[in-house]
Amino acid sequence: YAHDVMVQADPGIGVMLSDYDNLSYNRLAVFSGVVENENMTKVKAYDGQTLDFSKPHSMRVVQQ
């Protein structure tokens, strides 16, 4: 919880991250492949805002 993360997802799999608990308020982004922590600091979320997902509060694995 609120620690640095790195995503490593196989083809067809994504990792949905949120900077809020329980994937709330549509402040979400899905990352696939290999994404280093420093590349998660300025990402456009589903709600249109540019957010920092480098220390997410919630996550889910999803099929793409």
Steps between C-alpha positions, in 0.01 A plus 500: 500500500651830383837339415700535180388245240611366164261328258597186310193362323484227236332568164123533539530591868499846655537639849243762597631747757333776700638771726188454720381202702260250342568618142282804573390815316607378153858601590624193314756403241587160351863410439620208286836351416793619711456846652764635736396705801642828365270468195186505718530853636313695229232279348159599363232328708155388384355822648727711274734624773876448487583307817788331681450122515853425626375421853148364444246443774311226316550268205332224299617263226282524187476332160550728203 
